[in-house]
Amino acid sequence: MTQTGLFSISEFARYSRTTRDTLLHYDSIGLLSPRARGDNNYRYYSSRQLAGVNLIRTMQGLGMTLTEITDLKDNRTPEIVEKLFEQQIEKIDERIDNWIRARKLLFTLKKSIESTIDVDEKEISIKFLPAEAIVLGDLNDYSRGRDDYDALLSFYQGINRKYPDIDMNYPVWGFFSEERVKKGDWVWPDRFYLNYPEGHDRKPAALYAIGYTRGGYGQNGALYERMLAHIDRNGFEICGDAFEEYPLNEVCVSDPDNYLIRLMIVVREKR
């Protein structure tokens, strides 16, 4: 039998970017059968069937099973297929949104880690820093025996109510008021803030004293004392709030007592 204009199964597998075994499986379940068979029982496919293979592969890529695709083939109408495509487009859009959100989060976490490269953890520096977008929480409530973990839970709940679309996987760090820092009261933060690059609040553009230390969450008292002494000794004074960050934390450090703490305090030259 001469099969003019048809492809052998091996040729068709090559042109459709699939495999011979896959085509045999499609045939066995009635999903895609050859256009013709030769006298030797060889399978032959037409070029028009390439579109069918492409559709099968696309639907599989969108999460449909071969059984679902077979059912669609056997019962398809323009209305059914149009509705299916609409549903799949909605799923694709949702996946795209999720990927975009994930990319933004990973970029922020990567940027946080990169900010620590080549820093001298023993040095205290005075630098001007530009404003940075954050999401600042309400004042923490430590009354009635509440501790910082209670306050942190309230922060998450409050931010979620106020901004339900914000990804809460971004880093959460501590804010200490100027008054608290000057009093030497830096155990529990006045507020928490989310290191969110599209936040409506701002860490202000200002001159900062910046210092580092290693330790777990809250193990920062010695750093505050060292920085306050450095600020005074070098002719500066505190004139704003403090921001306590953990750029190297559980995301990339396995030892919870070896996180990298970065403290930034707004300062100015003494008047």
Coordinates of C-alpha atoms in Angstrom, one line a residue, residues 39 47 52 54 58 77 84 90 120 124 130 134 143 145 150 171 173 179 197 208 226-227 231 233 245-246:
D39 CA -0.5 -3.7 4.2
S47 CA 0.2 16.4 8.6
G52 CA -4.0 17.3 17.4
N54 CA 0.0 20.0 19.8
T58 CA -0.8 21.8 25.5
T77 CA -18.4 21.1 20.6
L84 CA -12.6 24.9 28.5
E90 CA -8.1 31.8 34.0
D120 CA 32.7 44.5 58.2
I124 CA 30.1 51.0 62.8
P130 CA 17.5 56.7 50.7
I134 CA 7.8 49.3 54.1
S143 CA 0.0 44.9 78.5
G145 CA 1.5 39.8 80.3
D150 CA 1.9 38.0 71.1
P171 CA 10.7 39.6 56.3
W173 CA 11.7 43.4 61.4
E179 CA 12.8 57.8 72.9
P197 CA 8.9 46.8 48.4
Y208 CA 22.1 56.5 59.8
R226 CA 28.4 49.8 71.3
M227 CA 26.6 51.9 68.7
I231 CA 27.7 57.8 67.9
R233 CA 32.3 59.6 70.6
E245 CA 16.9 44.0 60.7
Y246 CA 18.0 40.4 60.2

